[in-house]
Coordinates of C-alpha atoms and ligand atoms in Angstrom, one line a residue:
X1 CA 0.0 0.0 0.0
X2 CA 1.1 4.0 -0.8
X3 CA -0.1 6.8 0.5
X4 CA -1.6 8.2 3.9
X5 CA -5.2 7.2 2.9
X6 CA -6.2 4.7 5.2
X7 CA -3.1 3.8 6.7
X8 CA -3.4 3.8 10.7
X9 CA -0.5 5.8 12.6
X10 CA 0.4 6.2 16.1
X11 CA 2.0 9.5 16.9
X12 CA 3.4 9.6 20.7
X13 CA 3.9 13.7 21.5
X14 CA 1.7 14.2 19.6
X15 CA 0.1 17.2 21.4
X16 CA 2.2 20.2 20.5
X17 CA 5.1 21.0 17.9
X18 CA 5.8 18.4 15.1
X19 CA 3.9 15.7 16.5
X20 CA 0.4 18.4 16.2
X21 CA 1.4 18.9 13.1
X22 CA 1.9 16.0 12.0
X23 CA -1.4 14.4 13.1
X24 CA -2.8 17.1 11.3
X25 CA -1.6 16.7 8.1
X26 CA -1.5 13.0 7.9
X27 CA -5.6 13.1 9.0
X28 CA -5.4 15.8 6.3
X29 CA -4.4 13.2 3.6
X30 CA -7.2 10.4 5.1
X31 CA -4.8 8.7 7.7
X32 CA -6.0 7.7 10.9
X33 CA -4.0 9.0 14.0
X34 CA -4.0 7.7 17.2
X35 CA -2.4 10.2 19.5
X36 CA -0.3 9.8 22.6
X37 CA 1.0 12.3 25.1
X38 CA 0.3 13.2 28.4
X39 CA -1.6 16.5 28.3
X40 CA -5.1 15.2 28.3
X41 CA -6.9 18.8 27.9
X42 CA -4.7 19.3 24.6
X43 CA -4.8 15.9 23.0
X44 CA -8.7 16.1 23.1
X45 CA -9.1 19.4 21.7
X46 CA -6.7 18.7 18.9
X47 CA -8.7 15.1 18.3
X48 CA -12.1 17.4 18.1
X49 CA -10.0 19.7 15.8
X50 CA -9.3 16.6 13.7
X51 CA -12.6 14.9 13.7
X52 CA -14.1 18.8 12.8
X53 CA -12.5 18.7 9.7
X54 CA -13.6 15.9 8.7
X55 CA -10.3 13.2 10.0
X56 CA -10.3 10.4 12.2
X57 CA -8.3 10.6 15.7
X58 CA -8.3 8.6 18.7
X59 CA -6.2 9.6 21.4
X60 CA -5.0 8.2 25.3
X61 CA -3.2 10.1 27.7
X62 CA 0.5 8.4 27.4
X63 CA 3.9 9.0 29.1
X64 CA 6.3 7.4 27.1
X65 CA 8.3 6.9 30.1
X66 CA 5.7 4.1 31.1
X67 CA 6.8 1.0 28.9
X68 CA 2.8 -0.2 29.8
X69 CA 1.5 3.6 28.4
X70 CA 3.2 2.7 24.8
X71 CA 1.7 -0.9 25.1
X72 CA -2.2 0.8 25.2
X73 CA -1.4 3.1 22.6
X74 CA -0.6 0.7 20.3
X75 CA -4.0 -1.8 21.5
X76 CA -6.0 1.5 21.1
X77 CA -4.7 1.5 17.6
X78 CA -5.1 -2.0 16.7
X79 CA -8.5 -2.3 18.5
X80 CA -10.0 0.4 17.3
X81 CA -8.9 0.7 13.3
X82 CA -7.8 -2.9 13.5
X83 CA -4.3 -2.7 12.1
X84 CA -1.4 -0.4 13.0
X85 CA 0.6 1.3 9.7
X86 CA 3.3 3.5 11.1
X87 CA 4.6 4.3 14.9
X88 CA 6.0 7.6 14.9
X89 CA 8.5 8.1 17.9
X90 CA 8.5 11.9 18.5
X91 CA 7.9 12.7 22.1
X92 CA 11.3 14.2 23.3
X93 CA 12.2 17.0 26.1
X94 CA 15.0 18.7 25.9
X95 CA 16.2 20.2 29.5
X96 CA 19.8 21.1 27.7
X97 CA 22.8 22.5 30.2
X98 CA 26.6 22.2 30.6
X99 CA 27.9 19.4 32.1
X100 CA 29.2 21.3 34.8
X101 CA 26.2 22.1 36.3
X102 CA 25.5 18.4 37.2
X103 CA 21.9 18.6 36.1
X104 CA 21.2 14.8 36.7
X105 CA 17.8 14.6 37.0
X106 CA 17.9 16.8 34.2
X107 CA 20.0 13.8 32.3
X108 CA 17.8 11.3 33.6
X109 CA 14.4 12.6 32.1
X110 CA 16.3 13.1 28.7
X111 CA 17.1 9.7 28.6
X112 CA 13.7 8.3 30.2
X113 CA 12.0 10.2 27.4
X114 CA 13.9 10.6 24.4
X115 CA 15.8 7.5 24.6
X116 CA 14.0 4.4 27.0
X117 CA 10.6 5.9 25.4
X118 CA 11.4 5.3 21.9
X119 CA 12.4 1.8 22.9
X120 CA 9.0 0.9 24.3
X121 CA 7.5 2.2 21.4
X122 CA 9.1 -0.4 19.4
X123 CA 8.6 -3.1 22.3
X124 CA 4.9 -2.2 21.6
X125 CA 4.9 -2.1 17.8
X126 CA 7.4 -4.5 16.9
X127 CA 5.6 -7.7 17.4
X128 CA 2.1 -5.9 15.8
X129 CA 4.4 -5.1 12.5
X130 CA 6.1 -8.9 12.6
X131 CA 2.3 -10.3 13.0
X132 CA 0.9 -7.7 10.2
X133 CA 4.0 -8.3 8.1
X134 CA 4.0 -4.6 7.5
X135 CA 4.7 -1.9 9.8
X136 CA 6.9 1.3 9.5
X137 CA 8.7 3.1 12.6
X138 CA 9.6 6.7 12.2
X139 CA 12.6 8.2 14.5
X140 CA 12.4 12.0 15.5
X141 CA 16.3 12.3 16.5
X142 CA 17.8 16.1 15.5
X143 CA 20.2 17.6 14.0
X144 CA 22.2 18.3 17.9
X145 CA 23.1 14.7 17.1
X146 CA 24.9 15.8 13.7
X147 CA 26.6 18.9 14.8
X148 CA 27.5 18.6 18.3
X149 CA 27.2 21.7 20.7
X150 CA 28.4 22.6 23.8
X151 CA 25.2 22.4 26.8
X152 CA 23.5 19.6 24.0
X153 CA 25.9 16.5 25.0
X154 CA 23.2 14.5 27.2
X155 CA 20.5 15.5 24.8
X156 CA 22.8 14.8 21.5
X157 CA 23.5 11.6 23.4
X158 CA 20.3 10.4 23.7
X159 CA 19.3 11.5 20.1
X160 CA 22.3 9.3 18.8
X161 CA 21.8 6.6 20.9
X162 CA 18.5 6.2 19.7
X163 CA 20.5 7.2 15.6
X164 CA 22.2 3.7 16.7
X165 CA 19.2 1.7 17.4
X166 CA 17.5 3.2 14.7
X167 CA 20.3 1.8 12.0
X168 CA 20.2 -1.4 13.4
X169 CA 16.8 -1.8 13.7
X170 CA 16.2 -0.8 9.8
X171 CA 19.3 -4.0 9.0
X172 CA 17.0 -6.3 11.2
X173 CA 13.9 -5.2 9.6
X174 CA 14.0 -7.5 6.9
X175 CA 12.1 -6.8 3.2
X176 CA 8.7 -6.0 5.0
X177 CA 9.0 -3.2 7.5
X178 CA 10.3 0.2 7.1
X179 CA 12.3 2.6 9.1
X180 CA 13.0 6.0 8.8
X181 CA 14.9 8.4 11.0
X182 CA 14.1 12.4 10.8
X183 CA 16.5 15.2 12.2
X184 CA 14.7 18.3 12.6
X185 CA 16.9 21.7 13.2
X186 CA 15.6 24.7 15.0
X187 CA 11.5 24.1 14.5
X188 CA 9.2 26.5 16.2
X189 CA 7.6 24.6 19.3
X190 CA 7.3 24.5 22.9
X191 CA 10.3 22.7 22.9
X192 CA 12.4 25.3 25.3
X193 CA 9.2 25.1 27.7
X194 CA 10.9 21.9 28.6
X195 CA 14.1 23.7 29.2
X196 CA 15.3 24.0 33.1
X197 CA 18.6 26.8 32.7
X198 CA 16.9 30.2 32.3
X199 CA 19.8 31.4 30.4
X200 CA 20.0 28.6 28.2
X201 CA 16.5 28.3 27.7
X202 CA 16.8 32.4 26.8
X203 CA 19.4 32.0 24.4
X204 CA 17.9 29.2 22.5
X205 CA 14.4 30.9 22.1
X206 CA 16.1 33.7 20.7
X207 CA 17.6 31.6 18.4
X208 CA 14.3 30.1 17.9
X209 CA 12.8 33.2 17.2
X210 CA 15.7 34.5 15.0
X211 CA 15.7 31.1 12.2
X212 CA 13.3 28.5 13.3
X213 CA 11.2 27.2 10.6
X214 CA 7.5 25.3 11.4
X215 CA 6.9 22.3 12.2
X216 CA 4.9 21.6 8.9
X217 CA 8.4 21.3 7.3
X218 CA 8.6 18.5 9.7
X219 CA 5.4 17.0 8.9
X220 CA 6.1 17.2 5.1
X221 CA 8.6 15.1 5.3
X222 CA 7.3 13.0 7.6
X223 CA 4.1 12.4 5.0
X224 CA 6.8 11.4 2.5
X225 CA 8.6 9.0 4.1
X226 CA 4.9 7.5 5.1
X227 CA 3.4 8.0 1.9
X228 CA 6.3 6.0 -0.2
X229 CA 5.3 2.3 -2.0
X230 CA 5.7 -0.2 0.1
X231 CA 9.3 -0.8 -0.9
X232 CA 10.5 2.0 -0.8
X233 CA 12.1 2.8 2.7
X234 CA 13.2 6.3 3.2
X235 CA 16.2 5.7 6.0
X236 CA 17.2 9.4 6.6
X237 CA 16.6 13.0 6.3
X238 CA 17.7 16.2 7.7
X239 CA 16.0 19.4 7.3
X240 CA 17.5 22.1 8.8
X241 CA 16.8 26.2 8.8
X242 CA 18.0 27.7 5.7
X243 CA 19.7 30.3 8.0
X244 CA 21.0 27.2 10.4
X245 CA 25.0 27.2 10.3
Ligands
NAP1 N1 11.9 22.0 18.1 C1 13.1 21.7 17.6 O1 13.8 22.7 17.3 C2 13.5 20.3 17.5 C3 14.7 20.1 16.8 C4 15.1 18.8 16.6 C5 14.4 17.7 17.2 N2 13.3 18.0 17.8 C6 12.5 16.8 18.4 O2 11.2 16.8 18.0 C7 10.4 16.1 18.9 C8 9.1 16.9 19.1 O3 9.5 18.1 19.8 P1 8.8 19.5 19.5 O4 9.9 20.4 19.0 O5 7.6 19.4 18.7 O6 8.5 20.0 21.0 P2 7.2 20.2 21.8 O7 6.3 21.2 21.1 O8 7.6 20.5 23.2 O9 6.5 18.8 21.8 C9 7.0 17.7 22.5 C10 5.9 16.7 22.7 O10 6.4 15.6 23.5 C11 5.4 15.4 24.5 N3 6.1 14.8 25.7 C12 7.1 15.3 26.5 N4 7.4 14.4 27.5 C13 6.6 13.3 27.3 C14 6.4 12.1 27.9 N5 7.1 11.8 29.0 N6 5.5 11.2 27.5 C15 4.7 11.5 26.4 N7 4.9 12.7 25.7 C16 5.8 13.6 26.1 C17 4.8 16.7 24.8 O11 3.5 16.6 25.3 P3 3.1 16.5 26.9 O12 3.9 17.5 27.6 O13 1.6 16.8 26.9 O14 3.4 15.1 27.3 C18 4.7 17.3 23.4 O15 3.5 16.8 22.8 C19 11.3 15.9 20.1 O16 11.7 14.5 20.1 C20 12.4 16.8 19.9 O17 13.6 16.4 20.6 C21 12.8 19.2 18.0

């Protein structure tokens, strides 16, 4: 199967940033989403939002830092549309800081969420995709992970850690599932909400507000990597700010 039309996707963070917009579009182009995060208030008003305009949405309150949370997402999915045709692993925090400051809890969280979530989102959707004998996983690492910056080392870390995982997991795929990792740049979302160091957090909203692009540009390509033939596997892509050194 091509194309978004039918085709049933989990999106975890789904209630802000690129994960919003990427439910949007996809229920745009006749894909079902199934939305995960843990602001309740936010992921209903953007399912209403969906089903307004005519989509389809489901939604559960999910912390991806419970491996049980990513297992009923993925039954809410599978119970509800019967199949499940793409997991998109996007929820991610970013509480960035020099090392110095010894900001372990701060380290901890980025590596609860960003990294030890995405791997209970495969845990769930692995064995669906192996029973389907179709499935596609899509990766929301960055481009921290590319070019590596000082105050970004835990949260590069965890972004390439999951990079790793990601490469191995497409070689163990075999010819019927798909994987495809995405590395935004500076995109305009809450992102810096989830950033503890005032000044740090200052410095990268100005930054935000100076060259980030929207997170539809993240979306888009998401949507293409989803929307390929079946045999087609779309491993990487970056997509970075025009003005982004
Ligand atoms: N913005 C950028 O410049 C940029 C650049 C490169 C990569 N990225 C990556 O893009 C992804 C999406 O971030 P964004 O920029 O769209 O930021 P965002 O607007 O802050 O969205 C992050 C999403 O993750 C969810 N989330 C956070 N902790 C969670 C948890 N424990 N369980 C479930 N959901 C959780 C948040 O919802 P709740 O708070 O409701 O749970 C929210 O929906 C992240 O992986 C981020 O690292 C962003």
């Amino acid at each position: 199967m091509s194309g978004t039309e039918g085709k049933v996707v989990v999106i975890t963070g789904a209630s802000s940033g690129i994960g919003e917009a990427t439910a949007v579009l996809l229920a745009e182009r006749g894909a079902k989403v199934v939305l995960g995060a843990r602001g309740s208030d936010r992921l209903k008003s953007l399912a209403e939002r969906i089903a307004g305009a005519g989509g389809e949405a489901a939604y559960t309150v999910t912390d991806v830092k419970q491996r049980e949370d990513l297992s009923n997402l993925v039954k809410l999915a599978c119970e509800r549309y019967g199949k499940l045709d793409v997991l998109v692993n996007n929820a991610g925090v970013a509480p960035i800081s020099r090392l110095d400051e010894l900001r372990v809890e701060d380290w901890e969280e980025m590596i609860d969420v960003n990294l030890k979530g995405v791997l209970y989102g495969i845990a769930a959707a692995l064995p669906v995709f192996r029973r389907q004998g179709f499935g596609h996983f899509v990766n929301i690492l960055s481009t921290a992970g590319i070019q590596i910056m000082p105050t970004m080392g835990v949260y590069a870390g965890t972004k390439n850690a999951v990079r790793t995982i990601t490469e191995s997991l497409r070689q163990e795929a075999g010819d019927k599932l798909r994987v495809t990792s995405v590395s935004p740049g500076f995109v305009r979302t809450n992102l810096a909400e989830s950033m503890t160091n005032p000044e740090v957090k200052s410095q990268i909203i100005d930054q935000r507000n100076r060259m980030a692009i929207s997170p539809d540009a993240i979306a888009r390509a998401i949507v293409f990597a989803i929307e390929q033939p079946a045999d087609v596997d779309v491993n990487e892509i970056v997509i970075r700010p025009t003005a982004q050194v």
